[in-house]
JSON list of C-alpha atoms in Angstrom, two decimals:
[
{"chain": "A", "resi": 1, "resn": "UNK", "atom": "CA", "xyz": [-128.46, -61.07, -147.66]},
{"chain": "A", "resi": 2, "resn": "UNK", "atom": "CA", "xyz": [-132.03, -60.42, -147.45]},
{"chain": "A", "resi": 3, "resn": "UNK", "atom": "CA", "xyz": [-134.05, -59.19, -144.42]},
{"chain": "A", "resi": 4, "resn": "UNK", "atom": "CA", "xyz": [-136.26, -61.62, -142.45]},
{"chain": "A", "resi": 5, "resn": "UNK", "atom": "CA", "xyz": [-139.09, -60.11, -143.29]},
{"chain": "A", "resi": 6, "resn": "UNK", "atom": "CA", "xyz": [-138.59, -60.15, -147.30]},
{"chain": "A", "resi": 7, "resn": "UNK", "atom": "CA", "xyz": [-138.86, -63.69, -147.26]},
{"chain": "A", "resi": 8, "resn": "UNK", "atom": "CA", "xyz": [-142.98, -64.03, -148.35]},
{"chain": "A", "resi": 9, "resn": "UNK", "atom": "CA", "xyz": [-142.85, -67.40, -149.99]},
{"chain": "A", "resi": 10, "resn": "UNK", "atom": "CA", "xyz": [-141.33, -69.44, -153.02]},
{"chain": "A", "resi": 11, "resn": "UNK", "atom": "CA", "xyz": [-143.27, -68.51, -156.28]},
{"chain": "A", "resi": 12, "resn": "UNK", "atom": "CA", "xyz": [-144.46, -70.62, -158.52]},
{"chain": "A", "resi": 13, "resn": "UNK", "atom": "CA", "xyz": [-141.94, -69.80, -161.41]},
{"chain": "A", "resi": 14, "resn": "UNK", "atom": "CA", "xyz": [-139.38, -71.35, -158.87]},
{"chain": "A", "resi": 15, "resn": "UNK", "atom": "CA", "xyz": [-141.22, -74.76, -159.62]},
{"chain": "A", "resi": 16, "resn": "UNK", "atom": "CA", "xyz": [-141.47, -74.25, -163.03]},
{"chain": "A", "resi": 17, "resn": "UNK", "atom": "CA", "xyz": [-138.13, -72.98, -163.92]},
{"chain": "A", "resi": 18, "resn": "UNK", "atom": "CA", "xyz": [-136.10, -76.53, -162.37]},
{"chain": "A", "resi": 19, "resn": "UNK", "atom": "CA", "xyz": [-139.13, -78.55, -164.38]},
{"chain": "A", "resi": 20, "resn": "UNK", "atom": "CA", "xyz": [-137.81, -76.75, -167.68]},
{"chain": "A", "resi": 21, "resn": "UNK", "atom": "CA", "xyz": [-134.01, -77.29, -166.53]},
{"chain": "A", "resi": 22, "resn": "UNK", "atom": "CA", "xyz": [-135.19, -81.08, -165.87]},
{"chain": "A", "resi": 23, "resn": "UNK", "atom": "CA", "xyz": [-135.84, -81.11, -169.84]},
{"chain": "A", "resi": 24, "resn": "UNK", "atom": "CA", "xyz": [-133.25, -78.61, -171.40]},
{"chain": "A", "resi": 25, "resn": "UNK", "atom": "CA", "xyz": [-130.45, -78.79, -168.84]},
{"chain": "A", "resi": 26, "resn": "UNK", "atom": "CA", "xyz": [-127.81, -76.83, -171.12]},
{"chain": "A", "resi": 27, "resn": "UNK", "atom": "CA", "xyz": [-125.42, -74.01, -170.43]},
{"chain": "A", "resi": 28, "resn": "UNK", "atom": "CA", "xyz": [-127.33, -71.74, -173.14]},
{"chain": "A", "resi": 29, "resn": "UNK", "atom": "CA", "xyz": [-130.48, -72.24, -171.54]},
{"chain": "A", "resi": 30, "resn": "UNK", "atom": "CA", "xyz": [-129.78, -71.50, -168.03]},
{"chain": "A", "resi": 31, "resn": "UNK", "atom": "CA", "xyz": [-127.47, -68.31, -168.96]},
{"chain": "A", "resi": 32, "resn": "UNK", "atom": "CA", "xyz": [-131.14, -67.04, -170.98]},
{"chain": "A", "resi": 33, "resn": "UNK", "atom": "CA", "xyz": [-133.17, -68.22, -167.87]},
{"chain": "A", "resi": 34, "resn": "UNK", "atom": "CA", "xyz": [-130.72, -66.96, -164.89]},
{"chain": "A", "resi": 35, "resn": "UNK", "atom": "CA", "xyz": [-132.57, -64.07, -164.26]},
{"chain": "A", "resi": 36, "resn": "UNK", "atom": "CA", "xyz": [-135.53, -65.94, -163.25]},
{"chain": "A", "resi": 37, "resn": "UNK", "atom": "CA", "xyz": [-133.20, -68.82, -161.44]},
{"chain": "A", "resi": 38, "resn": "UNK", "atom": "CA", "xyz": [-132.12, -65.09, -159.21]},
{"chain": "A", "resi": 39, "resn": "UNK", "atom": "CA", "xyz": [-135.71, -63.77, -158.55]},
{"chain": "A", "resi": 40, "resn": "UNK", "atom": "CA", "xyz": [-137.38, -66.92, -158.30]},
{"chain": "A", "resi": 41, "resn": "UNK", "atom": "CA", "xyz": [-135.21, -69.06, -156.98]},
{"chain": "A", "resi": 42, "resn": "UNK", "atom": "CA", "xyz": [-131.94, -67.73, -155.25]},
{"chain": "A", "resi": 43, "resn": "UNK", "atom": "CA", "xyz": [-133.44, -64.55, -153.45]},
{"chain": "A", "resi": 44, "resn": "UNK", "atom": "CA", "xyz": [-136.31, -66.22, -151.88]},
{"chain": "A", "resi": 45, "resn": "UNK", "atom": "CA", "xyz": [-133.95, -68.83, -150.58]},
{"chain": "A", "resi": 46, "resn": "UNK", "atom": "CA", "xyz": [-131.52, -66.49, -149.34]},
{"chain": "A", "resi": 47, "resn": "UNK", "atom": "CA", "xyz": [-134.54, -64.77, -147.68]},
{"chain": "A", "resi": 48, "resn": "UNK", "atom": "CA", "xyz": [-135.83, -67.73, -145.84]},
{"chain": "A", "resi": 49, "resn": "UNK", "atom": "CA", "xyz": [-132.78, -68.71, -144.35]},
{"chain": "A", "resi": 50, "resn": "UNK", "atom": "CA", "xyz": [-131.97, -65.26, -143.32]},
{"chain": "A", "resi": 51, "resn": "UNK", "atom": "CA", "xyz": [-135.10, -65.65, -141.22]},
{"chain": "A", "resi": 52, "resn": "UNK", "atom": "CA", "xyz": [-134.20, -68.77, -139.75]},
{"chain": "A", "resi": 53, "resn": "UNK", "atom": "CA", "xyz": [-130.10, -67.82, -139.03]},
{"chain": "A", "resi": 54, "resn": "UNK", "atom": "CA", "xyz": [-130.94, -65.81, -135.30]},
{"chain": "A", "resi": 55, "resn": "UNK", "atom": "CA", "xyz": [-132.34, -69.13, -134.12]},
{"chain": "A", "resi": 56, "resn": "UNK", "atom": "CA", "xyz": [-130.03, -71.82, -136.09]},
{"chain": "A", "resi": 57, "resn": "UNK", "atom": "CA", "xyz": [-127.10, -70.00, -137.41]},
{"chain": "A", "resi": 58, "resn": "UNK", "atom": "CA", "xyz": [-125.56, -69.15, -141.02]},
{"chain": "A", "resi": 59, "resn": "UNK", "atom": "CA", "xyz": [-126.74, -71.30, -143.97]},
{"chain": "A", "resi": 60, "resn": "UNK", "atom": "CA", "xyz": [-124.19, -72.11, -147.14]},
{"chain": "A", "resi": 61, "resn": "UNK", "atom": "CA", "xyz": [-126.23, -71.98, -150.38]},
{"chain": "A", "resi": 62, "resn": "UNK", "atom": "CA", "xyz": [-125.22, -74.73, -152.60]},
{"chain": "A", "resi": 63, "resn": "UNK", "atom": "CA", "xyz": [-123.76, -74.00, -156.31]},
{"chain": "A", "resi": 64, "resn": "UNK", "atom": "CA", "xyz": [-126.52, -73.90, -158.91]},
{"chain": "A", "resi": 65, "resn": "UNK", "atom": "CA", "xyz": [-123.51, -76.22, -161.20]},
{"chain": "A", "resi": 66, "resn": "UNK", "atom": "CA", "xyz": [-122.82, -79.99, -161.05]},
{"chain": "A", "resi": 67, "resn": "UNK", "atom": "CA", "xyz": [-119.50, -81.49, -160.74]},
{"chain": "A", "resi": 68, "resn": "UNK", "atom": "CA", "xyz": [-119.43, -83.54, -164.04]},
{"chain": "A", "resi": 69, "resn": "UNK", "atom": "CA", "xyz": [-115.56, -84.37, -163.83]},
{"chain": "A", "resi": 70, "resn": "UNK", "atom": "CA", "xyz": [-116.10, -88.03, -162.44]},
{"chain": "A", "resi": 71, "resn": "UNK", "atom": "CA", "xyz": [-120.21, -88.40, -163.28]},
{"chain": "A", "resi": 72, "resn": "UNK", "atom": "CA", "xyz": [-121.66, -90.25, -166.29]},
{"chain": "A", "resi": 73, "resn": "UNK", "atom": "CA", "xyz": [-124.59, -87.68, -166.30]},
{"chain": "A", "resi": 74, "resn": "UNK", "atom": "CA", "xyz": [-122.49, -84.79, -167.65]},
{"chain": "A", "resi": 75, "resn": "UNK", "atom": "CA", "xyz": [-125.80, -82.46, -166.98]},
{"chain": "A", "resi": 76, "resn": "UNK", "atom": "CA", "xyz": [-124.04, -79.13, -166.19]},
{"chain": "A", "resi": 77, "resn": "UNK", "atom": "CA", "xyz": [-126.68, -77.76, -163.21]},
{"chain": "A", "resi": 78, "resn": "UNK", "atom": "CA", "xyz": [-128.59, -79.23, -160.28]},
{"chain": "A", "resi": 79, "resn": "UNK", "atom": "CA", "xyz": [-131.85, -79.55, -160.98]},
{"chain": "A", "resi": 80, "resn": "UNK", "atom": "CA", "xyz": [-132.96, -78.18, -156.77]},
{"chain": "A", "resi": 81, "resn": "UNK", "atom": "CA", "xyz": [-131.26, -75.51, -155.19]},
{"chain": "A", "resi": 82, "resn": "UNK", "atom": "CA", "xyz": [-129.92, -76.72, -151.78]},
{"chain": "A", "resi": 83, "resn": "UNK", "atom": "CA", "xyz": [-128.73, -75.55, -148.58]},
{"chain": "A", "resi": 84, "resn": "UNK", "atom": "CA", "xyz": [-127.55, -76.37, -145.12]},
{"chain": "A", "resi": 85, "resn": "UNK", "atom": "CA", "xyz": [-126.95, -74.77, -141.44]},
{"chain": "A", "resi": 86, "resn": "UNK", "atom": "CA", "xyz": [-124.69, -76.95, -139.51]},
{"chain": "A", "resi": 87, "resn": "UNK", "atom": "CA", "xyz": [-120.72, -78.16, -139.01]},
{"chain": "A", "resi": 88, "resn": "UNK", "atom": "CA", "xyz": [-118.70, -78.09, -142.11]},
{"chain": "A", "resi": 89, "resn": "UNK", "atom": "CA", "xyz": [-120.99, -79.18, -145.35]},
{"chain": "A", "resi": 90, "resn": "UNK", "atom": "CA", "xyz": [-121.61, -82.55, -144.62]},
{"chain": "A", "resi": 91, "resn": "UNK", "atom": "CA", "xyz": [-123.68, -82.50, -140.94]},
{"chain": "A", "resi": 92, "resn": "UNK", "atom": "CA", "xyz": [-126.60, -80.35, -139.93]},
{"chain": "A", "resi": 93, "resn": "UNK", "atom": "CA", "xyz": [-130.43, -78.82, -141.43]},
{"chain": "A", "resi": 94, "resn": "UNK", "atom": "CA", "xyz": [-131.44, -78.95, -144.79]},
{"chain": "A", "resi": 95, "resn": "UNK", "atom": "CA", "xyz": [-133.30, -77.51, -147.30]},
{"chain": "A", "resi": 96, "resn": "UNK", "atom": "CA", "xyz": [-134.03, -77.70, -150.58]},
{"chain": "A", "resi": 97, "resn": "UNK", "atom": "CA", "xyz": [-136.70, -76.20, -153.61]},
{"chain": "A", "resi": 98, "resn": "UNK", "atom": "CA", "xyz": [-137.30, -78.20, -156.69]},
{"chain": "A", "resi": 99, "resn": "UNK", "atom": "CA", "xyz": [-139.97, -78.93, -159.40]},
{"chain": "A", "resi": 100, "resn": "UNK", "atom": "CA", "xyz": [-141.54, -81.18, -156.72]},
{"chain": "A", "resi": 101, "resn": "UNK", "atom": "CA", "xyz": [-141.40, -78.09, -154.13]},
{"chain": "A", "resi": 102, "resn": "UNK", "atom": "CA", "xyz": [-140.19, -78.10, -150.79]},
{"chain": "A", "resi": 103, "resn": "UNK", "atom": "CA", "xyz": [-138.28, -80.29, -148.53]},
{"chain": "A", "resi": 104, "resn": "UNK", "atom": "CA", "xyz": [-136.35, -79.91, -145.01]},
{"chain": "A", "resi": 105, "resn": "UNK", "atom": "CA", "xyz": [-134.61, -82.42, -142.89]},
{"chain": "A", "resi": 106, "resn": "UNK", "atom": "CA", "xyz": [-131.42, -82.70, -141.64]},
{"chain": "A", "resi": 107, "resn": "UNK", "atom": "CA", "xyz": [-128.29, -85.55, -140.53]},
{"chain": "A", "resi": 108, "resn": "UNK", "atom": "CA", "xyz": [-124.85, -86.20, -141.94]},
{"chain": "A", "resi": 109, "resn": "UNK", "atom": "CA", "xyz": [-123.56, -87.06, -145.01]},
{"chain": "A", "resi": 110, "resn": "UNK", "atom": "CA", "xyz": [-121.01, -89.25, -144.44]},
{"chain": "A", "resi": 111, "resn": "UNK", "atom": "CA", "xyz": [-117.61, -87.38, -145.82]},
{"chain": "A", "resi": 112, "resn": "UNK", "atom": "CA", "xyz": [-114.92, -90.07, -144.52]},
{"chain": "A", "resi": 113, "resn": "UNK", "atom": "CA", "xyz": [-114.78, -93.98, -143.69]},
{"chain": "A", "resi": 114, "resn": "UNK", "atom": "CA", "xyz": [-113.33, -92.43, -140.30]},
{"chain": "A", "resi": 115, "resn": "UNK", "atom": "CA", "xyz": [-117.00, -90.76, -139.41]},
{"chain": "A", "resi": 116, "resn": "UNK", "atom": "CA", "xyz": [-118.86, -93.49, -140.39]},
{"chain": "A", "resi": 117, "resn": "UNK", "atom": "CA", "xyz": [-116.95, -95.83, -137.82]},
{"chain": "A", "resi": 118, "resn": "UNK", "atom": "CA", "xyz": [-117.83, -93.51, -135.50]},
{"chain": "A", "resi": 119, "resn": "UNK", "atom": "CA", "xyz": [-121.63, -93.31, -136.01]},
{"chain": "A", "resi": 120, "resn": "UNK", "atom": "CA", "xyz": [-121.57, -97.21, -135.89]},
{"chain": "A", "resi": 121, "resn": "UNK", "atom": "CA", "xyz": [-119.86, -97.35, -132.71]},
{"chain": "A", "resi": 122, "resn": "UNK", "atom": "CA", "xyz": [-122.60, -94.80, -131.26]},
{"chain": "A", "resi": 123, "resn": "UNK", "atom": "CA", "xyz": [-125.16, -97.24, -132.71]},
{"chain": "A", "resi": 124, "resn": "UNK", "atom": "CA", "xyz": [-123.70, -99.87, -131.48]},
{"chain": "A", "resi": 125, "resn": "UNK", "atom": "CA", "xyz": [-123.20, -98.61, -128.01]},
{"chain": "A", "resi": 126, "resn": "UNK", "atom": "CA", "xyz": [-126.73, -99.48, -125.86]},
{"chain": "A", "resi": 127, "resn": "UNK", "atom": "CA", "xyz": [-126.85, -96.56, -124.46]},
{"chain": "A", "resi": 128, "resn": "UNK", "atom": "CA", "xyz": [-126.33, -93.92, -127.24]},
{"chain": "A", "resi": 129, "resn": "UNK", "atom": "CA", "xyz": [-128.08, -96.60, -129.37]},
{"chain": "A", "resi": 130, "resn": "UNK", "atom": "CA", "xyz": [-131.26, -96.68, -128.07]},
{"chain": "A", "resi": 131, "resn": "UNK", "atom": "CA", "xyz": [-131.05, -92.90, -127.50]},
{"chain": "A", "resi": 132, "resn": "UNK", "atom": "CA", "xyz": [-130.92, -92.68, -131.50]},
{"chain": "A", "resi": 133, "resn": "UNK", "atom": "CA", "xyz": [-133.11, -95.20, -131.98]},
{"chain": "A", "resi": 134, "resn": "UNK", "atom": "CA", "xyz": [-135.67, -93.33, -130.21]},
{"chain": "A", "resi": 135, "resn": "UNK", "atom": "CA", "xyz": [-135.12, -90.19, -132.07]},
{"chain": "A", "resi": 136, "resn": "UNK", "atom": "CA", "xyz": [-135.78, -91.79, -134.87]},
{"chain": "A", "resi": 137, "resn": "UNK", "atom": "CA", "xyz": [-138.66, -93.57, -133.98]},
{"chain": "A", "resi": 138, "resn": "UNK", "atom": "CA", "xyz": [-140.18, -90.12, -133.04]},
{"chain": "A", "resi": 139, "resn": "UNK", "atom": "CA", "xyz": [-139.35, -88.84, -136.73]},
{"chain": "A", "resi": 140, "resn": "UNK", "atom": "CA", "xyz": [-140.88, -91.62, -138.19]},
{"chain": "A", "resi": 141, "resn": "UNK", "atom": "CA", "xyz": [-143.83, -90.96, -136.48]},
{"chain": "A", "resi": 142, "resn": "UNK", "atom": "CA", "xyz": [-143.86, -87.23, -137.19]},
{"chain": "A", "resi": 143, "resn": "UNK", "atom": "CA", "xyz": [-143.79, -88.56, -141.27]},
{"chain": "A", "resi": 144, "resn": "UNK", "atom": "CA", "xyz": [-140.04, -88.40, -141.69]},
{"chain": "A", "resi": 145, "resn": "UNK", "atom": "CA", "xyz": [-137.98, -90.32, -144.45]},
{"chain": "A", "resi": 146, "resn": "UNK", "atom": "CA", "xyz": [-135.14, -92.20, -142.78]},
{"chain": "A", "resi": 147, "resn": "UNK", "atom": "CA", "xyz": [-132.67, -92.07, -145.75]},
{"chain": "A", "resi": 148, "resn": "UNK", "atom": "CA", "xyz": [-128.44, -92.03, -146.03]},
{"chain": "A", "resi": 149, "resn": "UNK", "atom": "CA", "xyz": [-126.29, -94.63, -147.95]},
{"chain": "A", "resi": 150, "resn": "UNK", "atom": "CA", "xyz": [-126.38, -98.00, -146.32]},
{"chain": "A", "resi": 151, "resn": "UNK", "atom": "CA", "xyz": [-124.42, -101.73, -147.06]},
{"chain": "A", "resi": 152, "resn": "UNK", "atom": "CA", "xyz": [-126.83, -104.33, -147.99]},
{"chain": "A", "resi": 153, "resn": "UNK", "atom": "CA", "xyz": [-125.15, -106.41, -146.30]},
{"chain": "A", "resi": 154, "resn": "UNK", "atom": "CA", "xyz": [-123.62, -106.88, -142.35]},
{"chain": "A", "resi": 155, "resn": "UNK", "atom": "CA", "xyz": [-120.74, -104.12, -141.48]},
{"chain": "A", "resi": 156, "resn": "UNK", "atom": "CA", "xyz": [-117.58, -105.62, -140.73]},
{"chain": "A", "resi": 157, "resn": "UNK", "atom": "CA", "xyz": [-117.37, -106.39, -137.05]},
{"chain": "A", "resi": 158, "resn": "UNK", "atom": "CA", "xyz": [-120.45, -106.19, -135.81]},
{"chain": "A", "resi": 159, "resn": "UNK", "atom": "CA", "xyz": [-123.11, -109.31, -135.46]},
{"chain": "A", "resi": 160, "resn": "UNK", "atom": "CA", "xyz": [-126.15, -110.00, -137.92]},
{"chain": "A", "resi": 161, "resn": "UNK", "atom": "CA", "xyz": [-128.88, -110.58, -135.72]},
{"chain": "A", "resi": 162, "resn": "UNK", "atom": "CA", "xyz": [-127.68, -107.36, -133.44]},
{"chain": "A", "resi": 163, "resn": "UNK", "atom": "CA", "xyz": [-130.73, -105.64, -132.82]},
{"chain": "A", "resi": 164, "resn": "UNK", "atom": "CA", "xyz": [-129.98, -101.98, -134.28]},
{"chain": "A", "resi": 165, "resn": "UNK", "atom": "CA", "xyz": [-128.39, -103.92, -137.25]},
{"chain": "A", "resi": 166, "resn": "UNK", "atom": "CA", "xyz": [-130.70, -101.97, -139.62]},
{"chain": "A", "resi": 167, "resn": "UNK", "atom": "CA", "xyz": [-129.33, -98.44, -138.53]},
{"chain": "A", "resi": 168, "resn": "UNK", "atom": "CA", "xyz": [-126.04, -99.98, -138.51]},
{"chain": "A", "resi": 169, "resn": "UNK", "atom": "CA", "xyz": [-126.45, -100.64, -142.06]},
{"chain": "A", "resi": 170, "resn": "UNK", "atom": "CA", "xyz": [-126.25, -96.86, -142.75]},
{"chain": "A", "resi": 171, "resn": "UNK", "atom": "CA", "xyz": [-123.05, -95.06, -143.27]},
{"chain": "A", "resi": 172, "resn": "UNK", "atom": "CA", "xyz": [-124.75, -91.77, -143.43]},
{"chain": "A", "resi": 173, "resn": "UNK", "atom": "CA", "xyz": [-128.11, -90.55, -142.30]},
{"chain": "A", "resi": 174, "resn": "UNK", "atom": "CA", "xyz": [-130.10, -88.11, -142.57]},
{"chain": "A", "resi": 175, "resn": "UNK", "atom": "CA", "xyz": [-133.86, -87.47, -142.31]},
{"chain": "A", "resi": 176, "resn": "UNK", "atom": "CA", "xyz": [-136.15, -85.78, -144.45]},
{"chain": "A", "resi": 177, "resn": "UNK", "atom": "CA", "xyz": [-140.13, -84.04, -145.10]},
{"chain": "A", "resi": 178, "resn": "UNK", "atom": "CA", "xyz": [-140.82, -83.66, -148.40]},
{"chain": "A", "resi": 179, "resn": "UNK", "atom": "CA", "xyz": [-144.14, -81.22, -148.45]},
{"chain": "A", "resi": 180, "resn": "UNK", "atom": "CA", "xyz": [-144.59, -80.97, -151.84]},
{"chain": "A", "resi": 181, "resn": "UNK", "atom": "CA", "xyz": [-145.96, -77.90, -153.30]},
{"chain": "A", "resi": 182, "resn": "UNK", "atom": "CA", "xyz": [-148.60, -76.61, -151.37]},
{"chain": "A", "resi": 183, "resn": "UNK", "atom": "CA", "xyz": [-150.74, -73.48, -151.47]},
{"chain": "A", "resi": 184, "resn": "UNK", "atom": "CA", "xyz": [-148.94, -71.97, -148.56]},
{"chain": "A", "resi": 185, "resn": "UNK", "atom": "CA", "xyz": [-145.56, -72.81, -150.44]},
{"chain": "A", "resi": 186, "resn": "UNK", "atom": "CA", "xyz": [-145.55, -68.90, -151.98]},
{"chain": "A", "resi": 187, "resn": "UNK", "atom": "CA", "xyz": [-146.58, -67.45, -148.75]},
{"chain": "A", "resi": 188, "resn": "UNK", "atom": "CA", "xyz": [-144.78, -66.70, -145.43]},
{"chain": "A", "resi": 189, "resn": "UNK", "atom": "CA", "xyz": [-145.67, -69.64, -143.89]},
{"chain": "A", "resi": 190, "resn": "UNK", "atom": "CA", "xyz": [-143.02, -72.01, -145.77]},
{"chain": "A", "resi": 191, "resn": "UNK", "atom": "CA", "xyz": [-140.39, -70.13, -143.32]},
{"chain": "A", "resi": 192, "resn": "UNK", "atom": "CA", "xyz": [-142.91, -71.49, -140.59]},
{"chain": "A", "resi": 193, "resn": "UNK", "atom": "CA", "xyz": [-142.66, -74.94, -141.58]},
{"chain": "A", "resi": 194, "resn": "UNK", "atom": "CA", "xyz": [-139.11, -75.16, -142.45]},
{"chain": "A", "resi": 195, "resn": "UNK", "atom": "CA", "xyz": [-138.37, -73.96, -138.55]},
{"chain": "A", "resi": 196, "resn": "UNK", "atom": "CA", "xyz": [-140.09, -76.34, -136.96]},
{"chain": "A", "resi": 197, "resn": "UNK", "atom": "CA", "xyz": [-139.09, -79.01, -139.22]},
{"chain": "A", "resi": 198, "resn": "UNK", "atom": "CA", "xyz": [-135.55, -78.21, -138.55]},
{"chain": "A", "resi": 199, "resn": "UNK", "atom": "CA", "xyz": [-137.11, -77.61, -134.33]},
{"chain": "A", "resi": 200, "resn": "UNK", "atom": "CA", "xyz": [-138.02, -81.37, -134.67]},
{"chain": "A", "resi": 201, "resn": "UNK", "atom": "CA", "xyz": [-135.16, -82.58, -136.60]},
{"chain": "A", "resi": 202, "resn": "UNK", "atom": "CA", "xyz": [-132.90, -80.76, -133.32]},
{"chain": "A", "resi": 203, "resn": "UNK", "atom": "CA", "xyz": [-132.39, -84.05, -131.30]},
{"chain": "A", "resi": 204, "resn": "UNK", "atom": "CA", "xyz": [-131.24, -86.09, -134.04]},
{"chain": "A", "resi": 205, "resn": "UNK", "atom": "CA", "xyz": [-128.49, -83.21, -135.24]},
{"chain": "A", "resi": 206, "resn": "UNK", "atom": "CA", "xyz": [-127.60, -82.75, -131.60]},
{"chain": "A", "resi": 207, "resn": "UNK", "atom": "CA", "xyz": [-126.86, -86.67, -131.46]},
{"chain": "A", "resi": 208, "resn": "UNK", "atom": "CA", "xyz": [-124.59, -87.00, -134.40]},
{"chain": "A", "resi": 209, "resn": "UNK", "atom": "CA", "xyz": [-122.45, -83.49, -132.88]},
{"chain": "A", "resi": 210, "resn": "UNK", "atom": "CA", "xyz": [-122.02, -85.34, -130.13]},
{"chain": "A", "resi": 211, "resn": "UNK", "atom": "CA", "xyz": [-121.19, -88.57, -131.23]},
{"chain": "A", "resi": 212, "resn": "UNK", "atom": "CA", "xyz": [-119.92, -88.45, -135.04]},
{"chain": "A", "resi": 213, "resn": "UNK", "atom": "CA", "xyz": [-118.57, -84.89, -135.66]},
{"chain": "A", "resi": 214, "resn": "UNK", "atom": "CA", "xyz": [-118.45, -83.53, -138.70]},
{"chain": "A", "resi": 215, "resn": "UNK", "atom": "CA", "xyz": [-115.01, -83.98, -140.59]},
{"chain": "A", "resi": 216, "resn": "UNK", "atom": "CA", "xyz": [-112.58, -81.45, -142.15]},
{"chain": "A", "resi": 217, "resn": "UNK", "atom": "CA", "xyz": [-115.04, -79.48, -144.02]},
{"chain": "A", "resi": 218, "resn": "UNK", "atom": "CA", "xyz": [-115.48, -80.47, -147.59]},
{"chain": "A", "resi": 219, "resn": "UNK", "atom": "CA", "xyz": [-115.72, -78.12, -151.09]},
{"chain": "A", "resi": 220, "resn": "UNK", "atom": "CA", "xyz": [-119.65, -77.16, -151.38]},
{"chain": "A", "resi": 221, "resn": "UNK", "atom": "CA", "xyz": [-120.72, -79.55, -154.24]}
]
């Protein structure tokens, strides 16, 4: 893995090479293109998170390749690349680089019906409730996405008019930035604002340890 201090930014060709996958996503194209996918793409990723592993640990890089076995889009790669520091694959800080540029967050993605009871008992509680409840509140105001799979309508078991019912909607959750591609996106400073996105994101991933777990870890996907 790369040294911290290779990392000096995402170039542009990053941006531009998942906008051409968006239009010719084919197995030909990306094996005549995967060069620039590994200097554009995969090394300055692998560079940024090896500057932020000291302070939040070792990142898994997601695979470049879809899994098309059970999918209707039968598009062969990913059209971001992906990664996340945290339990397992399914619960900790994200990050991602795409044709619309950069974006960080963190939460859980819920891998079992077992950890999603859990999170809706810790919502449901009053006192770990309003404890998340205020975490997110602060992310919200800090221009944070609250996103994650949710039922439209009431879980099973708990009341309608309860007053986190919106949160308790969610079976996953996670929270997200999306920055877009800025000038500073090919300099140093994205590794800047990736840490203290994940630095603010801290409370809410220290919550769901606590009180949803991640489960057995799941294949990277």
């Amino acid at each position: 893995m790369s040294t911290p201090a290779s990392f000096s930014g995402f170039p542009a060709g990053a941006l531009s090479f998942y906008a051409e996958l968006e239009d010719r996503n084919s197995r030909d194209w990306w094996l005549a293109h995967k060069d620039v996918y590994e200097r554009d793409v995969r090394e300055p990723m692998l560079a940024l998170l090896d500057g932020l592993e000291e302070e939040f640990g070792e990142a898994k890089l997601f695979r470049p390749n879809r899994d098309v076995r059970f999918s209707a889009d039968k598009s062969p790669y990913k059209t971001h690349q992906g990664a996340l520091v945290g339990s397992g694959t399914v619960l900790g800080y994200y990050v991602q680089v795409s044709a619309d540029g950069l974006r960080a967050g963190g939460g859980f993605r819920a891998a079992s019906p077992a950890q999603t009871a859990r999170f809706r008992a810790a919502v449901d509680a009053p006192s770990s409730g309003l404890e998340l409840e205020s975490i997110l509140a602060a992310l919200r105001g800090k221009r944070f996405d609250v996103l994650g799979e949710q039922v439209k309508t009431t879980p099973r078991g708990y009341a309608a008019d309860h007053p986190r019912i919106e949160t308790l909607r969610h079976k996953e959750l996670m929270v997200m930035h999306d920055f877009g591609a800025p000038g500073w996106l090919g300099t140093k400073r994205a590794l800047t604002e990736v840490r203290n996105t994940w630095r603010s994101v801290r409370p809410l991933t220290a919550w769901l340890e606590e009180h949803v777990g991640a489960d057995v870890p799941v294949r990277l996907h």
